[in-house]
Each structure stands twice: as structure tokens, then as C-alpha cells.
Coordinates of N, CA and C and ligand atoms in Angstrom, one line a residue:
M1 N -22.0 -10.5 5.5 CA -21.6 -9.2 4.9 C -20.6 -9.6 3.8
E2 N -20.8 -9.0 2.6 CA -19.8 -9.2 1.5 C -18.5 -8.7 1.9
K3 N -17.4 -9.5 1.8 CA -16.1 -9.0 2.1 C -15.6 -8.0 1.1
L4 N -14.9 -6.9 1.6 CA -14.3 -6.0 0.7 C -13.3 -6.7 -0.1
R5 N -13.3 -6.4 -1.5 CA -12.4 -7.0 -2.4 C -11.2 -6.1 -2.7
L6 N -10.0 -6.6 -2.3 CA -8.8 -5.8 -2.4 C -7.9 -6.2 -3.6
A7 N -7.4 -5.1 -4.3 CA -6.3 -5.3 -5.2 C -5.1 -4.8 -4.6
V8 N -4.0 -5.6 -4.4 CA -2.8 -5.0 -3.7 C -1.7 -4.8 -4.8
F9 N -1.2 -3.6 -4.8 CA -0.1 -3.2 -5.7 C 1.2 -3.2 -4.9
A10 N 2.2 -3.9 -5.4 CA 3.5 -4.0 -4.6 C 4.6 -4.0 -5.6
S11 N 5.7 -3.4 -5.3 CA 6.9 -3.4 -6.2 C 8.1 -4.3 -5.6
H12 N 8.0 -4.6 -4.3 CA 9.2 -5.2 -3.7 C 8.8 -6.5 -3.0
E13 N 9.4 -6.7 -1.8 CA 9.3 -8.0 -1.1 C 7.9 -8.4 -0.8
G14 N 7.0 -7.4 -0.4 CA 5.6 -7.8 -0.2 C 5.3 -8.3 1.2
T15 N 6.0 -7.8 2.2 CA 5.7 -8.3 3.5 C 4.4 -7.7 4.0
N16 N 4.0 -6.5 3.5 CA 2.7 -5.9 3.9 C 1.6 -6.8 3.2
L17 N 1.8 -7.2 2.0 CA 0.9 -8.1 1.3 C 0.8 -9.4 2.1
Q18 N 1.9 -9.9 2.5 CA 1.9 -11.2 3.3 C 1.1 -11.0 4.6
A19 N 1.2 -9.9 5.2 CA 0.4 -9.7 6.5 C -1.1 -9.7 6.2
L20 N -1.5 -9.2 5.0 CA -2.9 -9.2 4.7 C -3.3 -10.6 4.4
I21 N -2.5 -11.4 3.6 CA -2.8 -12.8 3.3 C -2.9 -13.6 4.6
D22 N -2.0 -13.4 5.5 CA -2.0 -14.2 6.7 C -3.2 -13.9 7.6
A23 N -3.5 -12.6 7.7 CA -4.7 -12.2 8.5 C -6.0 -12.8 7.8
Q24 N -6.0 -12.8 6.5 CA -7.2 -13.4 5.8 C -7.3 -14.8 6.2
K25 N -6.2 -15.5 6.1 CA -6.1 -17.0 6.4 C -6.6 -17.3 7.8
E26 N -6.2 -16.4 8.8 CA -6.6 -16.6 10.2 C -7.9 -16.1 10.5
G27 N -8.6 -15.5 9.5 CA -10.0 -15.0 9.7 C -10.0 -13.7 10.4
H28 N -8.9 -13.0 10.4 CA -8.8 -11.7 11.1 C -9.0 -10.5 10.1
L29 N -9.2 -10.8 8.8 CA -9.3 -9.7 7.9 C -10.7 -9.7 7.3
L30 N -11.4 -8.5 7.5 CA -12.8 -8.4 6.9 C -12.7 -8.0 5.5
A31 N -11.8 -8.7 4.8 CA -11.6 -8.3 3.4 C -11.0 -9.5 2.7
E32 N -10.8 -9.4 1.4 CA -10.2 -10.6 0.6 C -9.3 -10.0 -0.4
V33 N -8.0 -10.4 -0.4 CA -7.1 -10.0 -1.5 C -7.4 -10.8 -2.7
V34 N -8.0 -10.1 -3.7 CA -8.5 -10.9 -4.9 C -7.5 -10.8 -6.1
C35 N -6.5 -9.9 -6.0 CA -5.5 -9.9 -7.1 C -4.3 -9.1 -6.6
V36 N -3.1 -9.4 -7.2 CA -1.9 -8.6 -6.8 C -1.3 -8.2 -8.1
I37 N -0.9 -6.9 -8.2 CA -0.3 -6.3 -9.4 C 1.1 -5.8 -9.0
S38 N 2.1 -6.1 -9.8 CA 3.4 -5.5 -9.6 C 4.0 -5.0 -10.9
N39 N 4.8 -3.9 -10.8 CA 5.5 -3.4 -12.0 C 6.8 -4.1 -12.1
N40 N 7.2 -5.0 -11.1 CA 8.5 -5.6 -11.1 C 8.3 -7.1 -11.1
S41 N 8.7 -7.7 -12.3 CA 8.6 -9.1 -12.5 C 9.3 -9.9 -11.4
E42 N 10.3 -9.3 -10.7 CA 11.1 -10.1 -9.7 C 10.5 -9.8 -8.3
A43 N 9.4 -9.1 -8.2 CA 8.9 -8.7 -6.8 C 8.6 -10.0 -6.0
G44 N 9.0 -10.0 -4.8 CA 8.6 -11.0 -3.8 C 7.1 -11.1 -3.7
A45 N 6.4 -10.0 -3.9 CA 5.0 -9.9 -3.8 C 4.3 -10.9 -4.8
L46 N 4.9 -11.0 -6.0 CA 4.2 -11.9 -7.0 C 4.4 -13.3 -6.5
R47 N 5.6 -13.6 -6.0 CA 5.8 -15.0 -5.5 C 4.8 -15.3 -4.3
R48 N 4.7 -14.4 -3.4 CA 3.8 -14.5 -2.3 C 2.3 -14.7 -2.7
A49 N 2.0 -14.0 -3.8 CA 0.6 -14.1 -4.3 C 0.4 -15.5 -4.9
K50 N 1.4 -16.0 -5.7 CA 1.2 -17.3 -6.3 C 1.1 -18.4 -5.2
S51 N 2.0 -18.3 -4.1 CA 1.9 -19.3 -3.1 C 0.6 -19.3 -2.4
A52 N -0.1 -18.1 -2.4 CA -1.4 -18.1 -1.8 C -2.6 -18.3 -2.8
N53 N -2.2 -18.7 -4.0 CA -3.2 -19.0 -5.1 C -4.1 -17.7 -5.3
I54 N -3.4 -16.6 -5.3 CA -4.1 -15.3 -5.6 C -3.7 -14.9 -7.0
P55 N -4.6 -14.5 -7.9 CA -4.2 -14.1 -9.3 C -3.2 -12.9 -9.2
S56 N -2.1 -13.1 -9.9 CA -1.1 -12.0 -9.8 C -0.7 -11.6 -11.2
Y57 N -0.3 -10.4 -11.4 CA -0.1 -9.8 -12.7 C 1.2 -8.9 -12.6
H58 N 2.1 -9.2 -13.6 CA 3.2 -8.2 -13.8 C 2.7 -7.3 -14.8
L59 N 2.6 -6.0 -14.4 CA 2.1 -5.0 -15.4 C 2.9 -3.7 -15.2
S60 N 3.5 -3.3 -16.3 CA 4.3 -2.0 -16.3 C 4.1 -1.2 -17.5
D61 N 4.2 0.1 -17.3 CA 3.8 1.0 -18.4 C 4.8 0.7 -19.6
K62 N 6.0 0.2 -19.2 CA 7.1 -0.1 -20.3 C 6.6 -1.2 -21.3
M63 N 5.6 -1.9 -20.9 CA 5.1 -3.0 -21.7 C 4.2 -2.6 -22.8
F64 N 3.8 -1.3 -22.8 CA 2.8 -0.8 -23.7 C 3.3 0.3 -24.7
E65 N 2.8 0.3 -25.9 CA 3.1 1.3 -26.8 C 2.7 2.7 -26.2
N66 N 1.5 2.8 -25.7 CA 1.1 4.1 -25.2 C 0.5 3.9 -23.8
V67 N 0.4 5.0 -23.1 CA 0.0 4.9 -21.7 C -1.5 4.6 -21.6
D68 N -2.3 4.9 -22.6 CA -3.7 4.6 -22.5 C -4.0 3.1 -22.5
D69 N -3.1 2.3 -23.3 CA -3.3 0.9 -23.3 C -2.9 0.3 -21.9
Y70 N -1.9 0.9 -21.3 CA -1.4 0.5 -20.0 C -2.5 0.7 -19.0
I71 N -3.1 1.9 -19.0 CA -4.2 2.2 -18.1 C -5.4 1.3 -18.3
Q72 N -5.7 1.0 -19.6 CA -6.9 0.1 -19.8 C -6.6 -1.3 -19.4
A73 N -5.3 -1.7 -19.5 CA -5.0 -3.1 -19.0 C -5.2 -3.1 -17.5
L74 N -4.8 -2.0 -16.8 CA -5.0 -2.0 -15.3 C -6.5 -2.0 -15.0
L75 N -7.3 -1.2 -15.7 CA -8.7 -1.1 -15.4 C -9.4 -2.5 -15.7
N76 N -8.9 -3.2 -16.7 CA -9.5 -4.4 -17.1 C -9.3 -5.4 -15.9
I77 N -8.1 -5.4 -15.3 CA -7.9 -6.4 -14.2 C -8.8 -6.0 -13.0
L78 N -8.8 -4.7 -12.7 CA -9.6 -4.2 -11.5 C -11.0 -4.6 -11.7
E79 N -11.5 -4.4 -12.9 CA -13.0 -4.7 -13.2 C -13.2 -6.2 -13.2
K80 N -12.3 -6.9 -13.8 CA -12.5 -8.4 -13.8 C -12.6 -9.0 -12.4
H81 N -11.8 -8.4 -11.5 CA -11.8 -8.9 -10.1 C -12.8 -8.2 -9.2
K82 N -13.6 -7.3 -9.8 CA -14.6 -6.5 -9.0 C -14.0 -5.9 -7.8
V83 N -12.9 -5.2 -8.0 CA -12.1 -4.6 -6.8 C -12.9 -3.5 -6.2
D84 N -12.9 -3.5 -4.8 CA -13.5 -2.4 -4.1 C -12.5 -1.4 -3.7
L85 N -11.3 -1.9 -3.2 CA -10.3 -1.0 -2.7 C -8.9 -1.4 -3.3
I86 N -8.2 -0.4 -3.8 CA -6.8 -0.6 -4.2 C -5.9 -0.3 -3.0
V87 N -5.0 -1.3 -2.7 CA -4.1 -1.2 -1.5 C -2.7 -1.1 -2.0
L88 N -2.0 0.0 -1.8 CA -0.6 0.1 -2.3 C 0.2 -0.3 -1.1
A89 N 1.2 -1.2 -1.4 CA 2.0 -1.7 -0.3 C 3.5 -1.8 -0.8
G90 N 4.2 -0.7 -0.7 CA 5.5 -0.6 -1.2 C 5.5 -0.6 -2.8
Y91 N 4.6 0.2 -3.3 CA 4.4 0.3 -4.7 C 5.1 1.6 -5.2
M92 N 6.0 1.5 -6.1 CA 6.9 2.6 -6.4 C 6.5 3.5 -7.6
K93 N 5.4 3.1 -8.2 CA 4.9 3.9 -9.4 C 3.8 4.8 -9.0
M94 N 3.7 6.0 -9.7 CA 2.5 6.8 -9.5 C 1.3 6.1 -10.1
I95 N 0.1 6.3 -9.5 CA -1.1 5.7 -10.0 C -1.6 6.7 -11.1
P96 N -1.9 6.3 -12.3 CA -2.4 7.2 -13.3 C -3.7 7.9 -12.8
S97 N -3.9 9.1 -13.2 CA -5.0 10.0 -12.6 C -6.3 9.4 -13.1
T98 N -6.4 8.7 -14.2 CA -7.6 8.1 -14.6 C -8.1 7.0 -13.6
I99 N -7.1 6.3 -13.1 CA -7.4 5.3 -12.0 C -7.8 6.0 -10.7
I100 N -7.1 7.0 -10.4 CA -7.4 7.8 -9.1 C -8.8 8.3 -9.2
E101 N -9.2 8.8 -10.4 CA -10.6 9.3 -10.5 C -11.6 8.2 -10.4
K102 N -11.3 7.1 -11.1 CA -12.3 6.0 -11.1 C -12.4 5.4 -9.7
Y103 N -11.3 5.3 -9.0 CA -11.3 4.7 -7.7 C -11.1 5.8 -6.6
H104 N -11.8 6.9 -6.8 CA -11.7 8.1 -6.0 C -12.0 7.7 -4.5
H105 N -11.1 8.1 -3.6 CA -11.3 7.8 -2.1 C -11.3 6.3 -1.9
R106 N -10.8 5.4 -2.8 CA -10.8 4.0 -2.7 C -9.4 3.4 -2.9
I107 N -8.3 4.3 -2.8 CA -7.0 3.9 -3.0 C -6.2 4.2 -1.7
L108 N -5.6 3.1 -1.0 CA -4.9 3.3 0.2 C -3.4 3.2 0.0
N109 N -2.6 3.8 0.8 CA -1.2 3.6 0.8 C -0.7 3.6 2.2
I110 N 0.5 2.9 2.4 CA 1.1 2.9 3.8 C 2.5 3.5 3.6
H111 N 2.7 4.4 4.5 CA 4.0 5.2 4.4 C 4.7 5.0 5.8
P112 N 6.0 4.6 5.8 CA 6.7 4.3 7.0 C 7.3 5.5 7.8
A113 N 6.3 6.5 8.0 CA 6.6 7.6 8.9 C 5.3 8.3 9.3
L114 N 5.4 9.3 10.2 CA 4.2 10.0 10.7 C 3.9 11.2 9.8
L115 N 3.2 10.9 8.7 CA 2.9 12.0 7.8 C 2.0 13.0 8.6
P116 N 2.0 14.3 8.2 CA 2.6 14.8 6.9 C 4.1 15.1 6.9
K117 N 4.8 14.8 8.0 CA 6.2 14.9 8.0 C 6.9 13.7 7.3
Y118 N 8.0 14.0 6.7 CA 8.8 12.9 6.1 C 8.1 12.2 5.0
G119 N 7.3 12.9 4.2 CA 6.6 12.3 3.0 C 7.0 13.1 1.8
G120 N 6.4 12.7 0.7 CA 6.6 13.5 -0.6 C 7.6 12.8 -1.4
K121 N 7.9 13.5 -2.6 CA 8.7 12.9 -3.6 C 10.1 12.6 -3.0
G122 N 10.6 11.4 -3.4 CA 11.9 11.0 -2.9 C 12.0 10.4 -1.5
M123 N 10.9 10.6 -0.8 CA 10.8 10.1 0.6 C 10.2 8.7 0.6
F124 N 11.1 7.7 0.2 CA 10.6 6.3 0.3 C 11.8 5.4 0.8
G125 N 11.5 4.3 1.2 CA 12.5 3.3 1.7 C 13.3 4.0 2.8
L126 N 14.7 3.7 2.8 CA 15.6 4.1 3.8 C 15.7 5.6 3.9
N127 N 15.5 6.3 2.8 CA 15.6 7.8 2.8 C 14.7 8.4 4.0
V128 N 13.5 7.8 4.1 CA 12.6 8.3 5.1 C 13.2 8.2 6.5
H129 N 13.7 7.0 6.8 CA 14.3 6.7 8.2 C 15.5 7.5 8.4
K130 N 16.3 7.7 7.4 CA 17.5 8.5 7.5 C 17.2 9.9 7.9
A131 N 16.1 10.5 7.2 CA 15.7 11.9 7.5 C 15.2 12.0 8.9
V132 N 14.5 11.0 9.4 CA 13.9 11.0 10.7 C 15.1 11.0 11.8
I133 N 16.0 10.1 11.5 CA 17.2 10.0 12.5 C 18.0 11.3 12.5
E134 N 18.3 11.8 11.3 CA 19.1 13.1 11.2 C 18.4 14.3 11.8
A135 N 17.1 14.2 11.9 CA 16.3 15.3 12.5 C 16.2 15.2 14.0
G136 N 16.8 14.0 14.5 CA 16.8 13.8 15.9 C 15.4 13.5 16.5
E137 N 14.5 13.0 15.7 CA 13.2 12.7 16.2 C 13.2 11.6 17.2
K138 N 12.3 11.7 18.3 CA 12.3 10.7 19.3 C 11.3 9.5 18.9
F139 N 10.3 10.0 18.0 CA 9.3 9.0 17.5 C 9.2 9.0 16.0
S140 N 8.9 7.9 15.4 CA 8.5 7.8 14.0 C 7.3 6.9 14.0
G141 N 7.1 6.2 13.0 CA 5.9 5.3 12.9 C 5.4 5.0 11.5
A142 N 4.2 4.8 11.3 CA 3.6 4.4 10.0 C 2.3 5.1 9.9
T143 N 1.9 5.4 8.6 CA 0.7 6.1 8.3 C -0.1 5.4 7.1
V144 N -1.4 5.2 7.3 CA -2.2 4.7 6.2 C -3.0 6.0 5.7
H145 N -2.9 6.2 4.4 CA -3.6 7.5 3.9 C -4.3 7.2 2.6
L146 N -5.2 8.1 2.2 CA -5.8 8.0 0.9 C -4.8 8.5 -0.1
V147 N -4.9 8.0 -1.3 CA -3.9 8.4 -2.4 C -4.6 9.4 -3.3
D148 N -3.9 10.5 -3.5 CA -4.4 11.4 -4.6 C -3.2 11.7 -5.5
E149 N -3.3 12.8 -6.3 CA -2.3 12.9 -7.4 C -0.9 13.2 -6.9
E150 N -0.8 13.6 -5.6 CA 0.6 13.9 -5.2 C 1.1 12.8 -4.2
Y151 N 2.3 12.5 -4.2 CA 2.9 11.5 -3.3 C 2.5 11.9 -1.8
D152 N 2.0 10.9 -1.1 CA 1.8 10.9 0.3 C 1.0 12.1 0.9
R153 N 0.1 12.7 0.1 CA -0.5 13.9 0.5 C -2.0 13.7 0.9
G154 N -2.6 12.5 0.5 CA -4.1 12.3 0.8 C -4.4 12.3 2.2
K155 N -5.7 12.2 2.5 CA -6.3 12.2 3.8 C -5.7 11.1 4.7
I156 N -5.2 11.5 5.8 CA -4.6 10.5 6.8 C -5.8 9.7 7.4
L157 N -5.7 8.3 7.4 CA -6.8 7.5 7.9 C -6.4 6.9 9.3
N158 N -5.1 6.6 9.4 CA -4.7 5.9 10.7 C -3.2 6.0 10.8
Q159 N -2.7 6.0 12.0 CA -1.3 6.1 12.3 C -0.9 5.3 13.5
V160 N 0.4 4.9 13.6 CA 0.9 4.2 14.8 C 2.3 4.8 15.0
Q161 N 2.5 5.1 16.4 CA 3.9 5.7 16.7 C 4.8 4.6 17.1
V162 N 6.1 4.8 16.7 CA 7.1 3.8 17.1 C 8.3 4.6 17.6
E163 N 8.9 4.2 18.7 CA 10.0 4.9 19.3 C 11.3 4.8 18.4
V164 N 12.0 5.9 18.3 CA 13.3 5.9 17.7 C 14.3 5.7 18.8
M165 N 15.2 4.7 18.7 CA 16.1 4.3 19.7 C 17.5 5.0 19.5
P166 N 18.2 5.4 20.6 CA 19.5 5.9 20.4 C 20.4 4.9 19.7
G167 N 21.1 5.4 18.7 CA 22.0 4.5 17.9 C 21.3 3.8 16.8
D168 N 20.0 4.1 16.6 CA 19.3 3.6 15.4 C 20.0 3.9 14.1
T169 N 20.0 3.0 13.2 CA 20.4 3.3 11.8 C 19.1 3.3 11.0
P170 N 19.1 3.8 9.8 CA 17.9 3.7 9.0 C 17.4 2.2 8.9
E171 N 18.3 1.3 8.8 CA 18.0 -0.1 8.7 C 17.3 -0.6 10.0
T172 N 17.8 -0.3 11.2 CA 17.2 -0.8 12.4 C 15.9 -0.2 12.7
L173 N 15.8 1.1 12.3 CA 14.5 1.8 12.5 C 13.4 1.2 11.5
A174 N 13.8 1.0 10.3 CA 12.9 0.5 9.3 C 12.4 -0.9 9.8
A175 N 13.3 -1.7 10.3 CA 12.9 -3.1 10.8 C 12.0 -3.0 12.0
R176 N 12.2 -2.0 12.8 CA 11.3 -1.9 14.0 C 9.9 -1.4 13.6
I177 N 9.8 -0.6 12.6 CA 8.5 -0.1 12.1 C 7.7 -1.1 11.3
L178 N 8.4 -1.9 10.5 CA 7.7 -2.8 9.6 C 6.6 -3.7 10.2
P179 N 6.9 -4.4 11.3 CA 5.8 -5.1 11.9 C 4.6 -4.3 12.3
Y180 N 4.9 -3.0 12.7 CA 3.8 -2.1 13.1 C 3.0 -1.7 11.8
E181 N 3.7 -1.6 10.7 CA 2.9 -1.4 9.4 C 2.0 -2.5 9.2
H182 N 2.4 -3.7 9.3 CA 1.6 -4.9 9.0 C 0.3 -4.9 9.9
K183 N 0.5 -4.6 11.2 CA -0.7 -4.5 12.1 C -1.6 -3.4 11.7
L184 N -1.0 -2.2 11.4 CA -1.8 -1.0 11.0 C -2.6 -1.2 9.8
Y185 N -2.0 -1.8 8.8 CA -2.8 -2.0 7.5 C -4.0 -2.9 7.8
V186 N -3.8 -4.0 8.5 CA -4.9 -5.0 8.8 C -6.0 -4.2 9.6
E187 N -5.6 -3.5 10.6 CA -6.5 -2.8 11.5 C -7.3 -1.7 10.7
T188 N -6.6 -1.0 9.9 CA -7.3 0.1 9.1 C -8.3 -0.4 8.1
I189 N -7.9 -1.5 7.4 CA -8.8 -2.1 6.5 C -10.1 -2.7 7.2
N190 N -9.8 -3.3 8.3 CA -11.0 -3.8 9.1 C -11.9 -2.6 9.6
K191 N -11.3 -1.5 10.0 CA -12.1 -0.3 10.4 C -12.9 0.2 9.2
I192 N -12.3 0.2 8.0 CA -13.1 0.6 6.8 C -14.2 -0.3 6.6
A193 N -13.9 -1.7 6.7 CA -15.0 -2.7 6.5 C -16.1 -2.4 7.5
K194 N -15.8 -2.1 8.7 CA -16.8 -1.9 9.8 C -17.4 -0.5 9.7
K195 N -17.0 0.3 8.8 CA -17.4 1.7 8.6 C -17.1 2.6 9.8
E196 N -16.0 2.1 10.5 CA -15.5 2.9 11.7 C -14.6 4.0 11.1
I197 N -14.1 3.8 9.9 CA -13.4 4.8 9.1 C -14.2 5.0 7.8
I198 N -14.6 6.3 7.6 CA -15.4 6.6 6.4 C -14.4 7.2 5.3
L199 N -14.4 6.6 4.1 CA -13.4 7.0 3.1 C -13.8 8.3 2.4
E200 N -15.2 8.6 2.3 CA -15.6 9.8 1.5 C -15.1 11.1 2.1
Ligands
GRF1 C1 7.2 -0.6 3.5 O1 8.1 -0.1 4.5 C2 6.2 0.5 3.2 O2 5.9 1.3 4.2 C3 6.8 1.1 2.1 O3 7.5 0.2 1.3 C4 7.8 -0.9 2.2 C5 7.1 -2.1 1.6 O4 7.6 -3.2 2.2 N1 5.9 1.9 1.3 P1 7.0 -4.7 1.7 O5 7.4 -4.8 0.2 O6 5.6 -4.7 2.0 O7 7.8 -5.6 2.6

């Protein structure tokens, strides 16, 4: 069976990307990371891609005169690598609607909370965990969902619950959830590959 070809978009450290790379190396991923794109030239994700000999690209709308050239540059990379699924992993930029249309129901994101709660504009990084703790939630977790035009609103594909401990800070909660995110992304992509999760 042809492996699903993944383009991973990441803006930061890239531990979710690393989890996919490691799973692929160990033969546990029914997919292949064929390219990595980051809007941040300093992203750890670009370093991790290079170490794994995966084509990596620093691409930001700021590098282009107009947004159409930026979108075309993104599309050229996705077409060049015959990408099946776009996987957002800590990617801080909105995906242009042209790309969302062209890759309709084929763009995934992972969010470090149990959507639909604690999602939406401004809800990223430690803000998410701060809100969960302030609300006195006993559980948080991670969610893999389809990406559409609004932050964190697309169809929920898979979730994992993680306990909030007394005395948790946003940092300790984030650190407890992160390994669960890594497992959830691999599991979800494998379920998609096995058609146990249907994206349409
Ligand atoms: C993760 O917590 C993810 O849920 C959020 O951004 C973080 C990315 O971490 N979207 P990393 O760059 O994959 O380590």
C-alpha cells in the first residue's frame, strides 16, 4: 500500500514532527514525512528535518511582494512532493484559503486541549493551559482536527484525555500533555491510512 505523503508545517521546536519522524523510522507510521515547511527560520523543526534528511523549507508571507506569490510558492512545494496530507504541528500562521480549498479535508492540526473548549483565536501555547487551570478543569488533553477557515473549529478526528493535577502550572500541564500529543498524532494518521477515520 502506497504510504500517505505528509507535509508537516511547524513554527517552533518540532517535537510533534520528531514524533512522526521517529515513528516512521521504527516502522510504526503508515505514512511518510516528505517535506517540512516553517515560517520561522530558527524553528527547531527545520533542524530536525535536516537531521532526518527530509527536504525542509523556510517560507513566510513576509518574503514575497504579494500574497499570491507566497501561496503559489507553497503550492509548488506541495505539488513537487506529491503531498497527500498537510499536518500542522505547532504552526502559528493561518493557512491561506486557496490552500484550504485545494487540500479540502486533507489538513490536520493538533491542539493541546479538549476542543471545542479552550480553542479559537489567541488560544495557543501556555494560554490554553492557563485557561484550563483557571477554570478548575479536572481533565484536559489533546485534539486532532481538520483545519478550516477558522482557528480550531474543523471536524474533530481524535482526542485523548489527560488529568489536570492539583498545583499544576501552565508549564507542568503543557509538559504532561505533550507526550500524549505525540502518540495521538501517530495514532490518528495511522487510522486515516487504514481508513478507520474517514476525512470527507
Ligand atoms: C504543541 O503543544 C501543539 O499542541 C501546539 O503547539 C505545540 C507544538 O509543539 N499546537 P512542538 O513544536 O511540536 O514541540
